[in-house]
Amino acid sequence: MIYIVRYPMWNVTFPVALPYVGMFLSYLAVFLLSLVLIKKDMKTKLTDLFQFKDARVVLLGLLLAVLLQVIFFGFVVLLGGKPASISFANGTLSSFPITVAITLVFVLYVLYGSFGAFAEEVAYRAYSESRIASKYGYVLGISISTLLFTLQHIHIFQANWLEMFFQRQFIYVLFFGIFVGYFFKKSNGNLWAVVAFHVLINIIDLSLPISFSAPSVYTHWIITILSFTILMIILHVLPFNKLMKTKNLTNNLTQT
């Protein structure tokens, strides 16, 4: 589904001035297709899916996103990583005044990161994880949906880009998917909780003009695994029964 819908659109729009416009359109296509599958295949009402409940759990998602950044970059600095500035300026926007270009790219990054996260959570947690878990259990549901979520981040099928992805992004995206899948389960299928976590992570990663690079690729992998492991332990021990007012929402999403 992902590659049939997204990759042709990426190829068509890649030459344009703002290639992430193509990514936005492809996310839109995947989002709409996921809604159809949720409604027709899972027999789930979209009003149930998007109903906002348990604000404390949604707030927890935001707090966990901030905590992940603190833990991750704390490890990076502790192990000798150095900050580096990131330029918003895109060569394709060189015709704009610099302030306009930076503002435009920032806004586009935020919109792309927010909608992309929303579409991915609908596709991979609300549909894929819930659908698989309803038949084969949550271990398999989280595993398969995480694998699909990870592989869909391969946007360009070129050797140098693939090498960069598997060195710098694969482990992070993989453990990100595992954590969000577990968070979705622990929150009884609270879509807005995982969306809040994912959106804030994307906004921080995409829009802040600074990053910390780990001393080596292997150090980056270790830091990623440690950071998400700590977050998983925190998530595991949290008293979700006291946080949540909504019971068994997951059952509604996994109903076939």
Rosetta silent file (secondary structure, phi, psi, omega in degrees, C-alpha in Angstrom):
SEQUENCE: MIYIVRYPMWNVTFPVALPYVGMFLSYLAVFLLSLVLIKKDMKTKLTDLFQFKDARVVLLGLLLAVLLQVIFFGFVVLLGGKPASISFANGTLSSFPITVAITLVFVLYVLYGSFGAFAEEVAYRAYSESRIASKYGYVLGISISTLLFTLQHIHIFQANWLEMFFQRQFIYVLFFGIFVGYFFKKSNGNLWAVVAFHVLINIIDLSLPISFSAPSVYTHWIITILSFTILMIILHVLPFNKLMKTKNLTNNLTQT
SCORE:     score description
SCORE:     0.000 S_00000001
   1 L     0.000  -47.262 -175.229    0.000    0.000    0.000 S_00000001
   2 H   -63.071  -50.178 -174.253    2.697    2.449    1.056 S_00000001
   3 H   -74.043  -31.921  177.002    4.969    2.028   -1.941 S_00000001
   4 H   -63.472  -40.084 -175.830    2.156    1.825   -4.475 S_00000001
   5 H   -85.026  -45.225 -166.987    0.765    5.139   -3.245 S_00000001
   6 H   -87.741  -44.800 -170.484    3.790    7.071   -2.055 S_00000001
   7 H   -64.464  -43.113  175.938    6.825    6.223   -4.166 S_00000001
   8 H   -59.457  -37.259 -179.706    5.353    7.172   -7.578 S_00000001
   9 H   -68.428  -37.121  177.573    4.190   10.482   -6.109 S_00000001
  10 H   -62.923  -43.926 -179.408    7.640   11.111   -4.668 S_00000001
  11 H   -62.934  -37.652 -178.715    9.247   10.493   -8.073 S_00000001
  12 H   -69.317  -40.805 -172.271    6.819   12.852   -9.772 S_00000001
  13 H   -95.532   -7.628 -176.828    7.235   15.690   -7.286 S_00000001
  14 L   -57.773  -40.203 -178.444   10.921   15.292   -6.423 S_00000001
  15 L   -69.680  -13.504 -175.899   12.146   17.734   -9.121 S_00000001
  16 L   -73.612  169.059 -173.199    9.894   20.536   -7.874 S_00000001
  17 L   -61.987  -33.257 -178.043   11.159   23.323   -5.597 S_00000001
  18 L  -122.811   87.312 -174.381    9.657   21.814   -2.464 S_00000001
  19 H   -62.393  -24.675 -178.939    9.943   18.013   -2.648 S_00000001
  20 H   -73.322   -8.726  170.155    8.296   17.563    0.734 S_00000001
  21 H   -63.434  -39.235  176.020    5.077   18.805   -0.864 S_00000001
  22 H   -63.137  -38.785  177.388    5.095   15.447   -2.613 S_00000001
  23 H   -64.331  -40.879  178.699    5.580   13.724    0.724 S_00000001
  24 H   -60.847  -45.547  179.807    2.626   15.640    2.146 S_00000001
  25 H   -64.278  -37.582  179.466    0.420   14.572   -0.755 S_00000001
  26 H   -69.092  -37.965  175.130    1.549   10.967   -0.407 S_00000001
  27 H   -62.016  -38.770  178.913    0.771   11.030    3.327 S_00000001
  28 H   -61.944  -42.870  179.705   -2.661   12.378    2.458 S_00000001
  29 H   -63.413  -44.373  179.370   -3.247    9.489    0.069 S_00000001
  30 H   -65.058  -39.515  179.467   -2.138    6.923    2.665 S_00000001
  31 H   -61.291  -48.021 -178.969   -4.269    8.622    5.327 S_00000001
  32 H   -65.048  -39.532  178.087   -7.422    8.515    3.194 S_00000001
  33 H   -64.833  -39.063  178.442   -6.790    4.904    2.219 S_00000001
  34 H   -63.795  -39.578  177.752   -6.299    3.975    5.881 S_00000001
  35 H   -61.491  -40.659  178.303   -9.615    5.570    6.787 S_00000001
  36 H   -62.774  -44.316 -179.797  -11.352    3.482    4.158 S_00000001
  37 H   -65.601  -40.405  179.078   -9.735    0.299    5.487 S_00000001
  38 H   -62.572  -40.864 -177.519  -10.572    1.161    9.095 S_00000001
  39 H   -76.223  -44.154 -174.048  -14.198    1.756    8.205 S_00000001
  40 H   -87.150  -44.068 -174.658  -14.720   -1.072    5.716 S_00000001
  41 L   -81.492  -43.050 -177.692  -12.274   -3.745    6.866 S_00000001
  42 L   -93.036   -8.096 -178.891  -12.394   -3.210   10.648 S_00000001
  43 L    55.329   40.658 -179.556  -16.026   -2.044   10.736 S_00000001
  44 L  -107.306  133.964  176.855  -14.982    0.793   13.042 S_00000001
  45 L   -72.227  134.928 -179.776  -16.780    4.108   13.129 S_00000001
  46 H   -66.511  -27.927  176.712  -14.467    7.016   12.397 S_00000001
  47 H   -65.182  -34.596  175.835  -16.207    9.031   15.104 S_00000001
  48 H   -69.689  -40.987 -178.750  -15.062    6.397   17.618 S_00000001
  49 H   -61.521  -44.807 -173.032  -11.541    6.448   16.224 S_00000001
  50 L   -95.971    6.707  178.549  -11.145   10.230   16.443 S_00000001
  51 L   -66.091  128.740 -178.508  -13.040   10.764   19.679 S_00000001
  52 L   -87.087  118.569  178.922  -10.858   12.745   22.072 S_00000001
  53 L  -140.815  163.667  175.303  -10.701   11.154   25.529 S_00000001
  54 L    54.811   67.061 -178.706   -8.341   10.890   28.460 S_00000001
  55 H   -58.971  -30.740  179.771   -6.622   14.256   28.194 S_00000001
  56 H   -66.499  -33.173  177.719   -4.133   13.201   30.866 S_00000001
  57 H   -72.428  -37.176  175.926   -2.893   10.371   28.663 S_00000001
  58 H   -64.362  -43.100  175.758   -2.530   12.769   25.729 S_00000001
  59 H   -61.333  -37.675  176.253   -0.570   15.123   27.972 S_00000001
  60 H   -59.442  -39.111  177.478    1.566   12.154   28.983 S_00000001
  61 H   -58.695  -42.033  177.283    2.386   11.664   25.310 S_00000001
  62 H   -65.484  -42.352 -179.831    3.732   15.226   25.131 S_00000001
  63 H   -65.458  -39.299  178.209    5.744   14.789   28.325 S_00000001
  64 H   -65.750  -34.882  177.356    7.236   11.526   27.079 S_00000001
  65 H   -63.350  -44.143  178.206    8.272   13.236   23.838 S_00000001
  66 H   -65.931  -42.554 -179.294   10.150   15.919   25.771 S_00000001
  67 H   -61.764  -39.877  178.158   11.651   13.312   28.096 S_00000001
  68 H   -59.772  -43.962  179.565   12.918   11.288   25.135 S_00000001
  69 H   -62.879  -42.113 -179.568   14.727   14.334   23.763 S_00000001
  70 H   -63.676  -46.395 -179.282   16.293   15.075   27.153 S_00000001
  71 H   -64.631  -47.439 -175.829   17.445   11.482   27.625 S_00000001
  72 H   -62.467  -53.726 -177.268   18.691   11.070   24.058 S_00000001
  73 H   -71.700  -24.774  173.419   20.641   14.316   23.807 S_00000001
  74 H   -63.248  -44.836  176.554   21.850   13.886   27.380 S_00000001
  75 H   -63.147  -41.221 -179.007   23.490   10.606   26.374 S_00000001
  76 H   -60.224  -48.982 -179.798   24.901   12.203   23.219 S_00000001
  77 H   -64.596  -40.881 -179.016   26.555   15.044   25.156 S_00000001
  78 H   -61.540  -34.013 -177.808   27.739   12.648   27.864 S_00000001
  79 L   -96.038   15.217  172.078   29.457   10.476   25.267 S_00000001
  80 L    97.205   12.226  177.554   31.178   13.360   23.529 S_00000001
  81 L   -70.443  154.429 -177.770   28.673   14.506   20.925 S_00000001
  82 E  -123.305  144.640  178.386   28.856   18.080   19.698 S_00000001
  83 E   -72.941  149.867  177.181   26.090   20.484   18.680 S_00000001
  84 E  -141.203  141.562  179.295   25.801   21.526   15.062 S_00000001
  85 E   -81.570  148.598  177.600   23.628   24.156   13.441 S_00000001
  86 L  -119.260  130.299 -179.799   21.114   23.227   10.761 S_00000001
  87 L   -88.656  129.845  172.972   20.183   25.676    8.070 S_00000001
  88 L   -73.643  -25.377 -172.887   16.531   26.033    7.192 S_00000001
  89 L   -61.674  124.398  178.493   17.520   27.748    3.989 S_00000001
  90 L  -107.281  134.845 -177.595   16.817   25.523    1.054 S_00000001
  91 H   -56.403  -28.571 -179.297   18.542   26.242   -2.226 S_00000001
  92 H   -73.011  -10.688  179.011   15.227   25.941   -3.983 S_00000001
  93 H  -107.610   19.310 -174.615   13.984   28.930   -1.971 S_00000001
  94 L   -65.728  -18.050  179.990   16.906   31.175   -2.834 S_00000001
  95 L   -76.623  -13.026  179.308   14.628   33.552   -4.724 S_00000001
  96 L   -91.024  151.138  169.263   12.919   34.525   -1.448 S_00000001
  97 L   -57.191  148.718 -171.592   14.353   36.961    1.114 S_00000001
  98 H   -58.733  -40.256 -179.576   16.154   34.954    3.804 S_00000001
  99 H   -66.083  -38.685  178.097   13.630   35.758    6.550 S_00000001
 100 H   -67.629  -42.103 -179.276   10.738   34.746    4.305 S_00000001
 101 H   -62.603  -45.484 -179.213   12.529   31.570    3.224 S_00000001
 102 H   -64.381  -44.348  179.567   13.309   30.517    6.799 S_00000001
 103 H   -63.383  -43.406 -178.851    9.761   31.239    7.965 S_00000001
 104 H   -63.214  -45.888 -179.468    8.253   29.415    4.996 S_00000001
 105 H   -65.708  -39.908  178.397   10.428   26.343    5.443 S_00000001
 106 H   -60.075  -47.616 -179.747    9.778   26.314    9.190 S_00000001
 107 H   -62.835  -43.609  179.572    6.013   26.418    8.668 S_00000001
 108 H   -64.483  -39.939  176.938    6.179   23.733    5.977 S_00000001
 109 H   -60.095  -45.684 -178.429    8.340   21.534    8.224 S_00000001
 110 H   -64.561  -45.032  179.695    5.848   21.865   11.076 S_00000001
 111 H   -64.234  -44.978 -179.840    2.858   21.142    8.827 S_00000001
 112 H   -64.203  -46.303 -179.393    4.597   18.221    7.152 S_00000001
 113 H   -64.709  -37.187 -178.563    5.848   16.780   10.448 S_00000001
 114 H   -72.611  -50.189 -178.248    2.472   17.146   12.146 S_00000001
 115 H   -69.236  -36.787  177.944    0.309   15.747    9.376 S_00000001
 116 H   -59.786  -44.159  178.702    2.852   13.031    8.572 S_00000001
 117 H   -62.913  -43.922 -179.784    2.796   11.858   12.189 S_00000001
 118 H   -60.958  -47.145 -178.782   -1.004   11.923   12.265 S_00000001
 119 H   -64.185  -40.120 -179.897   -1.292    9.940    9.028 S_00000001
 120 H   -66.172  -39.695  179.740    1.287    7.385   10.180 S_00000001
 121 H   -67.695  -36.683  175.977   -0.443    6.789   13.504 S_00000001
 122 H   -65.300  -43.456 -176.380   -3.764    6.245   11.771 S_00000001
 123 H   -72.665  -44.857 -168.979   -2.166    3.854    9.266 S_00000001
 124 H   -99.600  -24.837  176.730    0.220    1.908   11.497 S_00000001
 125 H  -102.486  -56.397 -176.384   -1.327    1.991   14.937 S_00000001
 126 H   -64.805  -35.330  178.925   -5.062    2.557   14.489 S_00000001
 127 H  -100.757  -67.227 -170.714   -5.260    0.210   11.496 S_00000001
 128 H   -59.338  -54.025 -177.842   -2.229   -2.105   11.078 S_00000001
 129 H   -62.795  -46.899 -178.310   -1.439   -2.777   14.737 S_00000001
 130 H   -63.677  -41.072 -177.775   -5.073   -3.025   15.811 S_00000001
 131 H   -65.880  -46.091 -179.015   -6.045   -5.240   12.870 S_00000001
 132 H   -69.983  -41.736 -178.663   -3.186   -7.691   13.342 S_00000001
 133 H   -62.904  -32.370 -178.603   -3.466   -7.688   17.135 S_00000001
 134 H   -65.890  -23.442 -178.557   -7.154   -8.555   16.959 S_00000001
 135 H  -106.200  -36.118 -170.483   -6.289  -11.832   15.254 S_00000001
 136 H  -122.435    1.903  178.936   -2.773  -12.752   16.353 S_00000001
 137 L    97.358  163.294 -171.935   -2.091  -10.827   19.562 S_00000001
 138 H   -76.133  -26.351  177.609   -0.287   -7.631   20.389 S_00000001
 139 H   -61.141  -48.258  178.971    3.268   -8.943   20.169 S_00000001
 140 H   -70.853  -36.394  179.300    2.779   -9.734   16.498 S_00000001
 141 H   -61.261  -47.303  178.802    0.627   -6.659   15.981 S_00000001
 142 H   -67.397  -40.482 -177.111    3.303   -4.309   17.285 S_00000001
 143 H   -63.178  -50.517 -176.640    6.103   -6.208   15.521 S_00000001
 144 H   -69.701  -43.563  179.959    4.574   -6.214   12.039 S_00000001
 145 H   -64.063  -35.104  177.441    3.204   -2.681   12.215 S_00000001
 146 H   -66.970  -41.392  178.333    6.614   -1.464   13.427 S_00000001
 147 H   -62.265  -44.871  178.269    8.378   -3.208   10.558 S_00000001
 148 H   -63.909  -43.574  178.293    5.997   -1.645    8.041 S_00000001
 149 H   -59.093  -40.456 -178.752    6.328    1.743    9.743 S_00000001
 150 H   -69.565  -47.275 -176.309   10.128    1.497    9.576 S_00000001
 151 H   -67.673  -28.103 -179.156   10.370    0.418    5.956 S_00000001
 152 L   -71.047   -9.717  176.000    7.988    3.137    4.761 S_00000001
 153 L   -80.370   -2.580  172.894   10.609    5.686    5.805 S_00000001
 154 L   -81.600  104.073 -174.205   12.686    4.584    2.828 S_00000001
 155 L   -98.081  -27.354 -173.760   11.786    7.392    0.446 S_00000001
 156 L  -128.667  123.390 -177.561   14.569    7.221   -2.132 S_00000001
 157 L   -93.734   69.903  176.333   15.861    3.997   -3.669 S_00000001
 158 L  -129.923  144.036 -171.465   19.437    5.054   -4.260 S_00000001
 159 H   -56.586  -46.614 -177.140   22.495    3.283   -2.837 S_00000001
 160 H   -67.480  -36.234  178.950   23.977    6.293   -1.011 S_00000001
 161 H   -70.695  -41.070  178.313   20.623    7.292    0.492 S_00000001
 162 H   -63.202  -40.084  177.166   19.859    3.728    1.584 S_00000001
 163 H   -61.458  -43.661  178.178   23.283    3.462    3.210 S_00000001
 164 H   -63.162  -41.290 -178.933   22.649    6.707    5.092 S_00000001
 165 H   -62.380  -49.590 -176.193   19.205    5.528    6.168 S_00000001
 166 H   -71.413  -23.171  176.649   20.366    2.194    7.588 S_00000001
 167 H   -81.089  -41.081 -168.758   23.319    3.816    9.319 S_00000001
 168 H  -110.847  -23.282 -172.778   21.588    6.821   10.856 S_00000001
 169 L  -117.870  -31.151 -170.259   17.823    6.311   10.863 S_00000001
 170 H   -56.125  -51.728 -177.552   16.878    2.635   10.777 S_00000001
 171 H   -63.074  -42.043 -179.385   17.530    1.799   14.447 S_00000001
 172 H   -62.932  -48.813 -177.739   15.912    5.018   15.657 S_00000001
 173 H   -65.375  -37.655  179.632   12.765    4.565   13.552 S_00000001
 174 H   -61.576  -51.291 -179.092   12.560    0.878   14.495 S_00000001
 175 H   -71.534  -29.672  172.852   12.665    1.514   18.253 S_00000001
 176 H   -59.210  -47.302 -179.202   10.423    4.547   17.823 S_00000001
 177 H   -63.905  -39.988  178.096    7.813    2.284   16.245 S_00000001
 178 H   -62.190  -46.273 -178.282    8.131   -0.331   18.997 S_00000001
 179 H   -63.622  -47.657 -178.138    7.709    2.295   21.697 S_00000001
 180 H   -65.165  -36.404  176.164    4.725    4.010   20.061 S_00000001
 181 H   -62.088  -41.275  178.079    3.110    0.641   19.407 S_00000001
 182 H   -69.115  -38.821  177.160    3.472   -0.256   23.079 S_00000001
 183 H   -61.551  -41.153  178.493    2.199    3.170   24.118 S_00000001
 184 H   -61.302  -42.047  178.515   -0.858    2.656   21.916 S_00000001
 185 H   -66.602  -47.670 -177.330   -1.540   -0.670   23.628 S_00000001
 186 H   -62.514  -30.750 -178.085   -0.976    0.676   27.156 S_00000001
 187 L   -89.533   12.856 -178.525   -3.317    3.599   26.496 S_00000001
 188 L    57.992   42.696  175.546   -6.119    1.281   25.322 S_00000001
 189 L    73.460   32.998  179.154   -5.860    2.492   21.758 S_00000001
 190 L   -78.718   99.037 -177.034   -5.763    6.215   22.495 S_00000001
 191 H   -60.083  -41.820 -174.824   -4.964    7.588   19.042 S_00000001
 192 H   -69.015  -25.675  178.079   -4.489   11.170   20.238 S_00000001
 193 H   -67.719  -46.970 -179.647   -1.909   10.122   22.833 S_00000001
 194 H   -72.533  -32.223  175.841    0.413    8.542   20.253 S_00000001
 195 H   -64.210  -43.863  179.376   -0.274   11.365   17.791 S_00000001
 196 H   -59.694  -45.304  178.051    0.716   13.936   20.441 S_00000001
 197 H   -60.386  -50.663 -175.203    3.964   12.067   21.128 S_00000001
 198 H   -65.538  -43.782 -179.163    4.788   11.613   17.447 S_00000001
 199 H   -62.155  -46.435 -178.409    3.887   15.164   16.390 S_00000001
 200 H   -65.320  -39.309  175.917    6.005   16.799   19.085 S_00000001
 201 H   -60.257  -45.976 -179.872    8.971   14.558   18.274 S_00000001
 202 H   -63.096  -43.326 -179.058    8.679   15.457   14.595 S_00000001
 203 H   -62.345  -43.805  178.944    8.378   19.178   15.282 S_00000001
 204 H   -63.646  -47.186 -176.093   11.451   19.124   17.508 S_00000001
 205 H   -68.727  -37.198 -173.570   13.480   17.022   15.084 S_00000001
 206 H   -89.014  -28.698 -168.651   12.438   18.851   11.922 S_00000001
 207 H  -105.960  -23.422 -179.889   12.144   22.444   13.009 S_00000001
 208 L   -74.147  130.136 -175.886   14.862   23.176   15.570 S_00000001
 209 L   -81.793   37.105  179.149   17.925   24.638   13.815 S_00000001
 210 E  -152.019  146.747  177.553   20.367   22.619   15.955 S_00000001
 211 E  -144.671  161.566  175.719   21.299   18.978   16.330 S_00000001
 212 E  -117.640  125.517 -179.936   23.720   16.857   18.303 S_00000001
 213 E  -101.186  134.351  177.733   25.721   14.256   16.443 S_00000001
 214 L   -71.523  155.163 -178.141   26.959   11.135   18.213 S_00000001
 215 L   -59.107  -29.592  179.831   30.695   10.367   17.974 S_00000001
 216 L  -151.628  167.354  178.620   30.039    7.329   15.762 S_00000001
 217 H   -61.724  -42.768 -177.915   27.235    5.390   14.090 S_00000001
 218 H   -67.071  -35.986  175.905   27.499    2.598   16.655 S_00000001
 219 H   -63.441  -40.009  178.265   27.351    5.093   19.510 S_00000001
 220 H   -61.303  -42.565  178.089   24.193    6.523   17.940 S_00000001
 221 H   -61.589  -46.220 -178.333   22.646    3.040   17.865 S_00000001
 222 H   -62.439  -44.201  179.469   23.531    2.394   21.510 S_00000001
 223 H   -62.081  -41.729  179.222   22.149    5.781   22.593 S_00000001
 224 H   -61.367  -48.636 -178.702   18.937    5.142   20.666 S_00000001
 225 H   -63.475  -44.034  179.180   18.402    1.709   22.201 S_00000001
 226 H   -62.482  -43.556 -176.954   19.185    2.963   25.722 S_00000001
 227 H   -63.109  -47.640 -178.576   16.893    5.995   25.376 S_00000001
 228 H   -72.925  -29.787  176.198   13.881    4.045   24.175 S_00000001
 229 H   -64.679  -43.788  177.032   14.523    1.244   26.681 S_00000001
 230 H   -61.315  -43.030 -179.971   14.411    3.765   29.535 S_00000001
 231 H   -65.856  -37.429  178.390   11.223    5.259   28.110 S_00000001
 232 H   -64.549  -40.527  179.225    9.672    1.788   27.751 S_00000001
 233 H   -63.873  -44.045  177.409   10.450    1.004   31.396 S_00000001
 234 H   -59.686  -44.857 -179.647    8.867    4.294   32.488 S_00000001
 235 H   -62.855  -37.423 -177.044    5.819    3.543   30.348 S_00000001
 236 H   -67.062  -36.895 -174.753    5.572    0.038   31.788 S_00000001
 237 H   -90.914   -9.046 -179.919    5.518    1.147   35.436 S_00000001
 238 L   -65.993  140.478 -179.654    3.164    4.097   34.996 S_00000001
 239 L   -79.843   79.320 -175.960   -0.259    3.590   36.653 S_00000001
 240 H   -63.927  -30.053  179.683   -2.363    3.787   33.499 S_00000001
 241 H   -60.914  -31.673  179.197   -5.488    2.621   35.299 S_00000001
 242 H   -82.428  -26.536 -178.421   -5.433    5.818   37.326 S_00000001
 243 H   -78.628  -32.978 -171.095   -4.660    7.996   34.316 S_00000001
 244 L   -98.508  137.809  172.023   -7.390    6.685   32.069 S_00000001
 245 L   -98.436  -26.546 -177.727  -11.103    7.221   32.323 S_00000001
 246 L   -87.531  129.492 -179.752  -11.829    5.391   29.079 S_00000001
 247 L  -109.860  137.441  170.297  -11.851    1.605   29.319 S_00000001
 248 L    58.676   35.283  173.813  -11.305   -0.905   26.550 S_00000001
 249 H   -65.559  -30.882  178.797  -11.151    1.549   23.670 S_00000001
 250 H   -58.961  -36.602  179.774   -8.698   -0.852   22.071 S_00000001
 251 H   -61.613  -34.213  178.025  -11.452   -3.433   21.832 S_00000001
 252 H   -67.932  -36.830 -177.820  -13.476   -1.061   19.702 S_00000001
 253 H   -76.856  -25.477 -177.134  -10.549   -0.519   17.346 S_00000001
 254 L   -98.126    3.735 -179.160   -9.723   -4.202   17.043 S_00000001
 255 L   -69.345  133.258  179.706  -13.296   -5.327   16.516 S_00000001
 256 L  -116.137    0.000    0.000  -13.764   -7.173   13.253 S_00000001
